[in-house]
Structure formats: structure tokens, C-alpha cells
Coordinates of C-alpha atoms and ligand atoms in Angstrom, one line a residue:
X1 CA 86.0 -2.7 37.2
X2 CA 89.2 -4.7 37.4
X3 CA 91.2 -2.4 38.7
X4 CA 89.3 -2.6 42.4
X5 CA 88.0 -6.3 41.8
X6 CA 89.1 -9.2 44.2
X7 CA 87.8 -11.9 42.7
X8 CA 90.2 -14.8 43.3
X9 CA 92.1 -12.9 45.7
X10 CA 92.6 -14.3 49.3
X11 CA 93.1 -12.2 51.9
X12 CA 93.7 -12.6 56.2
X13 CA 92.7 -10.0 58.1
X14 CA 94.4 -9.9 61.9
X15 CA 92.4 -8.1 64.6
X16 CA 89.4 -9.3 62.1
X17 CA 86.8 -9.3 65.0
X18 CA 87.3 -5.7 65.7
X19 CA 85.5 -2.9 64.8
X20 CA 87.9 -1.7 62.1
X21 CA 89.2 -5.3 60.8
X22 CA 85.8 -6.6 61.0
X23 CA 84.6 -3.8 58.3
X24 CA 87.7 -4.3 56.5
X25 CA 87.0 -7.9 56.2
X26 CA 83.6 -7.7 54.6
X27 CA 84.3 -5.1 52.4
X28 CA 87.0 -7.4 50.7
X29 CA 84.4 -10.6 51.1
X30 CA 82.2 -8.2 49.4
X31 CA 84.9 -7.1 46.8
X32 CA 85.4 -10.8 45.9
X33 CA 87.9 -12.0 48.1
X34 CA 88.0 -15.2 50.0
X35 CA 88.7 -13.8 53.7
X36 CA 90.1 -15.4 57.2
X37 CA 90.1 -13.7 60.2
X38 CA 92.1 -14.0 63.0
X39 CA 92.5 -12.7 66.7
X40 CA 92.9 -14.1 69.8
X41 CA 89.7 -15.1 71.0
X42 CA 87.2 -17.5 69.5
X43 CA 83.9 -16.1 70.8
X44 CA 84.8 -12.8 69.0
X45 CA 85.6 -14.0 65.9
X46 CA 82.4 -16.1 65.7
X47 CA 80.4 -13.5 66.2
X48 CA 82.3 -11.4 63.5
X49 CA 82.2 -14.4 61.3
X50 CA 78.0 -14.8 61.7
X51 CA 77.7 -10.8 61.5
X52 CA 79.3 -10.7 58.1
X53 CA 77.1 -13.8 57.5
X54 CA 73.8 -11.9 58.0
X55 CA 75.3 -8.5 56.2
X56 CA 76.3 -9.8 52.8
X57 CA 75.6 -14.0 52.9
X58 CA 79.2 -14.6 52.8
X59 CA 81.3 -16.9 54.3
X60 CA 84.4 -16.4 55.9
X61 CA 86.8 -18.1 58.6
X62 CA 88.6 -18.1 61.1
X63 CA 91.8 -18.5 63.1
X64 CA 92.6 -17.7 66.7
X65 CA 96.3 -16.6 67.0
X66 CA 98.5 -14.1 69.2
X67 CA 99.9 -12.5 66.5
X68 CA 102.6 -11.4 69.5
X69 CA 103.6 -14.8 69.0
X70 CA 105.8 -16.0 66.4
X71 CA 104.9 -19.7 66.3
X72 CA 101.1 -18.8 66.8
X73 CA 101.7 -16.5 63.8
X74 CA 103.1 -18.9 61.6
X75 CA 100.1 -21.9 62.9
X76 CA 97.3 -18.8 61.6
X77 CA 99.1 -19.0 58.3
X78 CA 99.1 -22.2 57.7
X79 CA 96.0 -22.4 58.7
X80 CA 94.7 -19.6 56.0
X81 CA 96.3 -21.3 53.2
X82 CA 94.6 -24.7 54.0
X83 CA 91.2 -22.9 54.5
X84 CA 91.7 -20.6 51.7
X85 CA 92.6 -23.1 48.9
X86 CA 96.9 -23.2 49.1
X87 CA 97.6 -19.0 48.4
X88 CA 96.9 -15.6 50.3
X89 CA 97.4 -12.8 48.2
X90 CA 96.4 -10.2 51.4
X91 CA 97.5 -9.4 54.9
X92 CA 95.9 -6.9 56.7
X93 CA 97.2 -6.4 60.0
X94 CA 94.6 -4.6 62.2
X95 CA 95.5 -5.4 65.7
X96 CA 96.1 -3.3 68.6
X97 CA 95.4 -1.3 71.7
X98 CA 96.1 1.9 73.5
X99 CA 95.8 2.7 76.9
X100 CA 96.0 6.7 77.6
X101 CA 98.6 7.4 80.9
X102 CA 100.4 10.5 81.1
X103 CA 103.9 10.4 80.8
X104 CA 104.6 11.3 83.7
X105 CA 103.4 8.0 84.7
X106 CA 103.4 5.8 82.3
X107 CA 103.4 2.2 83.3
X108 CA 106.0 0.5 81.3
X109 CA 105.0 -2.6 81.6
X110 CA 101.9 -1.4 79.7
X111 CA 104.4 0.5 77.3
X112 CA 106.0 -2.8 76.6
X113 CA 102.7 -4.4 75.7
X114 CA 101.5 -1.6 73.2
X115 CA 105.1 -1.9 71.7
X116 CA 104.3 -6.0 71.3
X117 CA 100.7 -5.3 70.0
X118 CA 100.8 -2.4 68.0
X119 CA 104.5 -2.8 66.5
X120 CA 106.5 -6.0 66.9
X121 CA 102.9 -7.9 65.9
X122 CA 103.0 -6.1 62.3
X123 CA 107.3 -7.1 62.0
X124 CA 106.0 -11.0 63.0
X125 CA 103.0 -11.2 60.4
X126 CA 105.1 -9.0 57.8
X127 CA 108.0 -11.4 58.1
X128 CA 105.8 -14.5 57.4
X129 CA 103.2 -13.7 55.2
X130 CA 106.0 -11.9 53.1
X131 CA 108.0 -14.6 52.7
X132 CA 104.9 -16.8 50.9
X133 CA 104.5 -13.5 48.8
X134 CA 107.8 -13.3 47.7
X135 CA 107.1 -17.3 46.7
X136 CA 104.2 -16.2 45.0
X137 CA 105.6 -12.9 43.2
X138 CA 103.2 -11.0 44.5
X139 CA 101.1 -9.9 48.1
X140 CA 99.7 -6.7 49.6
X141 CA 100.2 -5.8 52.9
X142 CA 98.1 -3.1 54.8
X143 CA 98.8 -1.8 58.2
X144 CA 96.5 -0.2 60.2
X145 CA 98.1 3.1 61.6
X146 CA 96.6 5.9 62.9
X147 CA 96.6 10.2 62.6
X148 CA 98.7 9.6 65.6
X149 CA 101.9 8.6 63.5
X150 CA 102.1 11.8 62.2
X151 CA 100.6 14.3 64.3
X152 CA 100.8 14.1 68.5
X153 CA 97.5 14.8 70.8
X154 CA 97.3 18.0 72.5
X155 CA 98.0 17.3 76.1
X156 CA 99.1 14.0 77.6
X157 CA 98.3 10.4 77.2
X158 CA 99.0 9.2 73.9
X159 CA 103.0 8.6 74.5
X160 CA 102.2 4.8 74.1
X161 CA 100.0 5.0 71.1
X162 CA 101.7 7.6 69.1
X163 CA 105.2 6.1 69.6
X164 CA 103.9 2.4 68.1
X165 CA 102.1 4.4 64.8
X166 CA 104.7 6.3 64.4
X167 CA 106.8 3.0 64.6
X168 CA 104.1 1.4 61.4
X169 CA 104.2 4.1 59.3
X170 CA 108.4 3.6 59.4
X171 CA 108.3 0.1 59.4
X172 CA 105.4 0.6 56.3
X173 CA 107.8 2.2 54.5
X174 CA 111.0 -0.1 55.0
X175 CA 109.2 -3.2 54.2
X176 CA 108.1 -1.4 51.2
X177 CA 111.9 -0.8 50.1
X178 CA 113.0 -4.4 50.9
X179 CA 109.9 -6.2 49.3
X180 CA 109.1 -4.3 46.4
X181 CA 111.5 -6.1 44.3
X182 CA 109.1 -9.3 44.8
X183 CA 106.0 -7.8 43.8
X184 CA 104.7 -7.0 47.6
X185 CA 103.6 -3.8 48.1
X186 CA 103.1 -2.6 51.9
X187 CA 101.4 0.6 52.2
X188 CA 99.3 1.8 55.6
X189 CA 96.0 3.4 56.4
X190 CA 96.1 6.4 58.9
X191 CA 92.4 6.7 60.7
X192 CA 90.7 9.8 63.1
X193 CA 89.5 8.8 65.7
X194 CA 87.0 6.0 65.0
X195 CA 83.9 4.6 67.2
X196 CA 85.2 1.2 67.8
X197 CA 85.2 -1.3 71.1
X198 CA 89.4 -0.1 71.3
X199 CA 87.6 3.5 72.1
X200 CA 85.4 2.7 74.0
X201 CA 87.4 3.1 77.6
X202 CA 88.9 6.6 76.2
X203 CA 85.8 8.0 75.3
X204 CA 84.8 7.7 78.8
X205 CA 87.8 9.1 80.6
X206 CA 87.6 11.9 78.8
X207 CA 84.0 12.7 78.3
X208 CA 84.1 12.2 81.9
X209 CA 87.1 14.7 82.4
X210 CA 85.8 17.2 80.2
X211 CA 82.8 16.9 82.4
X212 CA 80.4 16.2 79.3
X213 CA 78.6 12.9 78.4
X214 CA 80.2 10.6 75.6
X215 CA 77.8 11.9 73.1
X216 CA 78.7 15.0 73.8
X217 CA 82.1 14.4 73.6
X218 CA 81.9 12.4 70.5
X219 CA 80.2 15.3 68.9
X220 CA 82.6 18.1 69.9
X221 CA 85.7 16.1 68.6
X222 CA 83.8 15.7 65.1
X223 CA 83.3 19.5 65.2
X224 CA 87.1 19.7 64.7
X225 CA 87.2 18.3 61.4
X226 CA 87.2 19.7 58.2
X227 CA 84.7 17.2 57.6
X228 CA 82.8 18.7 61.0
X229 CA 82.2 14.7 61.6
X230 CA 83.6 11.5 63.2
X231 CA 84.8 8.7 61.5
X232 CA 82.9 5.6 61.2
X233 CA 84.3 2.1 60.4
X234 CA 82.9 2.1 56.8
X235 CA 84.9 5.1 56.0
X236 CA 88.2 3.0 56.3
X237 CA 87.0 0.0 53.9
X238 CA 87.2 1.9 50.6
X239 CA 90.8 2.5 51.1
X240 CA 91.5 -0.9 51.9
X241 CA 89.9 -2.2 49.2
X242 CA 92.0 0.1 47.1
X243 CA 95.4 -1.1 48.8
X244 CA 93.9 -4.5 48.7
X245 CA 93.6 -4.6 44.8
X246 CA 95.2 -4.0 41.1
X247 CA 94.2 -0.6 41.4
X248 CA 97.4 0.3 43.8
X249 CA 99.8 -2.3 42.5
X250 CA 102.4 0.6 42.0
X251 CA 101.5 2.2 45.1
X252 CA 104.0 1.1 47.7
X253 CA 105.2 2.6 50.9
X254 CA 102.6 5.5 51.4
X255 CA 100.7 6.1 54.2
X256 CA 96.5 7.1 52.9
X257 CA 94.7 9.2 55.2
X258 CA 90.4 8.5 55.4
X259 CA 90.6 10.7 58.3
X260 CA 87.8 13.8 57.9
X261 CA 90.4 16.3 56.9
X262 CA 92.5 16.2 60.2
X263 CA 96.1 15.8 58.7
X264 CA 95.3 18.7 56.3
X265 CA 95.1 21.0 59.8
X266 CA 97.1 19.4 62.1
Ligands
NAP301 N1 89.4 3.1 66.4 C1 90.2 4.2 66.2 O1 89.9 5.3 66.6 C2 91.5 4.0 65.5 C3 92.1 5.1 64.9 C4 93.2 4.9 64.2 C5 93.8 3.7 64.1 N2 93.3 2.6 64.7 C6 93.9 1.3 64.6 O2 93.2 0.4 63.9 C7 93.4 -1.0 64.4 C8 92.1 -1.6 64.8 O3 91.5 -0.8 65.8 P1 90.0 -1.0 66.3 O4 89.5 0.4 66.7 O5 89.3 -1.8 65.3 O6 90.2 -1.8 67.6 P2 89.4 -3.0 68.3 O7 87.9 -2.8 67.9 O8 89.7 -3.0 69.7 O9 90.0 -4.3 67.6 C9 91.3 -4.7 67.8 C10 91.4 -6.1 67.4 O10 92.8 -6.5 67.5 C11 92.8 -7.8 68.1 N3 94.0 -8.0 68.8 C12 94.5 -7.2 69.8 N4 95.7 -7.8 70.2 C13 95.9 -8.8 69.4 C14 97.0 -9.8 69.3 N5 98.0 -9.7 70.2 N6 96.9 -10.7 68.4 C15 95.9 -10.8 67.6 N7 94.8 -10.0 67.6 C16 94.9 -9.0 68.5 C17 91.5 -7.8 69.0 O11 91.0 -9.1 69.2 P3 91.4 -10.0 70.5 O12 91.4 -9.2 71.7 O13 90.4 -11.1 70.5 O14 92.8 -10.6 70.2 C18 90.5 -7.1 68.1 O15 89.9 -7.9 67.2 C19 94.4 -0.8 65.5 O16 95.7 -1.0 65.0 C20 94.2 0.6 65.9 O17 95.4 1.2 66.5 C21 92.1 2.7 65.4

């Protein structure tokens, strides 16, 4: 199947060590793709690096980079195209955080760094890694948004979070206008609530304030899918393979949705 085959593709994923870059990752490895990784801290992308090892007997590697910082971002690249043979035909930018305040009380210090994270990160990878596409006449870009660019959460807490999605999914679609005419297409993938270490903290706050154990909790969320399930980090790799390959080369500027159903009802 060309149409969904990487072979000779070479792809970075940012935020590569987390729950949902790291499955991205080895599902392009696995689709044929020579893959780096990158994140700010070694220790976590070793450990991705030897778990994809022992899943599929593939190598890939690594670069540690702030992708909040501009010089760091343009070192990482560099970096890829000497590990990955000269050309990277992939970004995937799969960074971020969220920390749930009310609005009410929002620190906005802490607002400023989910801007820098979750928003200003994807402008400083897009802005460098799309101007060796347009070199090359050709690149995909993924950004990892979220259900939370397009529908709000019941009750406070998200202001941070749904702000910066919202933010990718716009920024998705301008960089699809302005770099379509090279042969880049930038399109985004819009998760449910995932188990991943970035939910890990919220799970608990709110188990705890719905008075329920995270188990619990994790269940009854599920239950309000069409899908009656949570979302697991191999239900995002399919899609990114699919942005990732010939398949969507005249797909550009859309926002896909492996999310159980939820945007159907929200
Ligand atoms: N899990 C969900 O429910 C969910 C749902 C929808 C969308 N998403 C989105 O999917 C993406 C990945 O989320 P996840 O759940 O996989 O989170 P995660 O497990 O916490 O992973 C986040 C990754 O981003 C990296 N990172 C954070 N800040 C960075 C920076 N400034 N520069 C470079 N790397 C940075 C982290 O590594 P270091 O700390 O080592 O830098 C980590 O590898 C995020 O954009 C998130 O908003 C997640």
C-alpha cells in the first residue's frame, strides 16, 4: 500500500517521549520512516528511544531541545537532518501541558507558559522546519490539538488549555494557506481525553473532587462517549500515519478527530 507507506520518509517528532508523541513515533518507525525525537530531557527520551527498541526492534534518535526556544529549535533540526541522512520530510509537533485553574484565578504566569508550550512552540518549529520543506518541495506537518479547540469543558478550568488548541487548530489552518503552494501540507489531530503522564495530575483533582477513585473517574468519563470508552494512545497513531503519508497529500488545513465520538455530541 503506497498510499500509507513511509518508506524513505524521515520524520521528527517533538514531545516524542510522551505518551502521545511516543506512540506516534513508533507507528511511523513501524510505517517505514526513519524517526528523531525530541523534548527537553534526555532521561525521557532514552527511555522512549529503548521502549520503541524492545516494541518493534527499531532504532530511532534523539535530540533534547526547548522547542520554546528558537535557537534550541533550529540546533534539533540540524541535528535531525545530520542523524537522519540530509532531509526530513515530517514534523510532528506533540508538545505541551495544561494546568486546570479556574478563571477566576488563573495564574498568568502559568497562562503565559501554556501560551509558550502549547502555541508559540508549534509557530517556532513550523517556521523552521517549513522553510527546509519549502527547499525540498514538499513536508507534512501535524499538530497535536485537542477536542478542546472546538468544544469548551463544562465548568471551569480549562481557560488555559482551550485557549492554546483553539490557537493550533487556527494557526493549522493559516500555515496551510501560506504553505500549500510549496508542497507542505499542515493539517492537526484533535484527541479525547487520553491516559497519558500530561493527565495524570488532572485525573486526580478531579477523581478526587468528584469524590470517586481515578478508575472510577476514568470510567465514567468513557461512559460519555459515543464510543462508551476512553481513548488510548494507539487510537491517535492511525491518523498520524495517515497525515504523515501520500495518502493525505491533498489534505491540507483540516483538523481529524480520533476522539470516541465526542465532537459528534458536543
Ligand atoms: N493526553 C490527552 O488527553 C490529550 C488530549 C488531546 C490533546 N493532547 C495533546 O497532545 C500532545 C501530547 O500530549 P501527551 O498527553 O502525550 O502529554 P505528555 O505525555 O505530557 O507529553 C508531552 C511531551 O511534550 C514535551 N514537552 C513539553 N514542553 C516542551 C517544550 N517546551 N519543548 C519540547 N518538548 C516539550 C514533554 O517532554 P519534556 O518535559 O521532557 O520536554 C513530553 O515529551 C499535547 O499537545 C497535548 O495537549 C493530549
Amino acid at each position: 500500500m503506497k498510499l500509507f507507506d513511509l518508506n524513505g520518509k524521515c520524520a521528527v517528532v517533538v514531545g516524542g517521549a510522551g505518551g502521545l508523541g511516543q506512540a506516534i513515533a513508533q507507528g511511523l518507525a513501524e510505517a517505514g520512516a526513519k524517526v528523531l525525537i525530541s523534548s527537553r530531557k534526555e532521561d525521557s527520551l532514552k527511555k522512549a528511544k529503548e521502549e520503541i527498541k524492545t516494541e518493534t526492534g527499531i532504532d530511532v534518535f534523539y535530540s533534547v531541545a526547548d522547542a520554546t526556544n528558537e535557537a534550541q529549535v533550529e540546533a534539533m533540526l540540524e541535528d535531525a537532518k545530520n542523524k537522519l541522512g540530509g532531509r526530513i520530510d515530517i514534523l510532528v509537533n506533540a508538545q505541551g501541558f495544561n494546568k486546570k485553574q479556574d478563571a477566576l484565578d488563573f495564574d498568568i504566569e502559568t497562562f503565559r507558559q501554556m501560551l509558550d508550550a502549547n502555541i508559540t512552540s508549534f509557530m517556532i518549529t513550523a517556521k523552521h522546519f517549513g522553510r527546509h520543506f519549502k527547499e525540498n518541495g514538499y513536508g507534512k506537518i501535524i499538530n497535536l490539538s485537542s477536542v478542546r479547540g472546538k468544544i469548551a469543558t463544562k465548568g471551569p478550568g480549562n481557560a488555559g488549555y482551550c485557549a492554546t488548541k483553539g490557537a493550533v487548530d487556527m494557526l493549522t489552518k493559516q500555515l496551510a494557506s501560506e504553505f500549500g503552494p510549496f508542497g507542505v501540507t499542515v493539517n492537526a489531530i484533535g484527541p479525547n481525553i487520553t491516559a497519558t503522564p500530561m493527565m495524570v495530575p488532572v485525573f486526580e483533582k478531579r477523581a478526587a473532587e468528584a469524590g470517586v477513585d481515578v478508575e472510577t473517574y476514568l470510567k465514567q468519563q468513557g461512559a460519555g462517549n459515543p464510543m462508551r470508552k476512553m481513548g488510548k494512545p494507539e487510537d491517535i497513531v492511525g491518523t498520524a500515519i495517515f497525515l504523515a503519508a501520500p495518502a493525505s497529500d491533498f489534505m491540507t488545513g483540516n483538523i481529524l478527530y480520533p476522539d470516541g465520538g465526542l465532537t459528534a455530541i458536543g
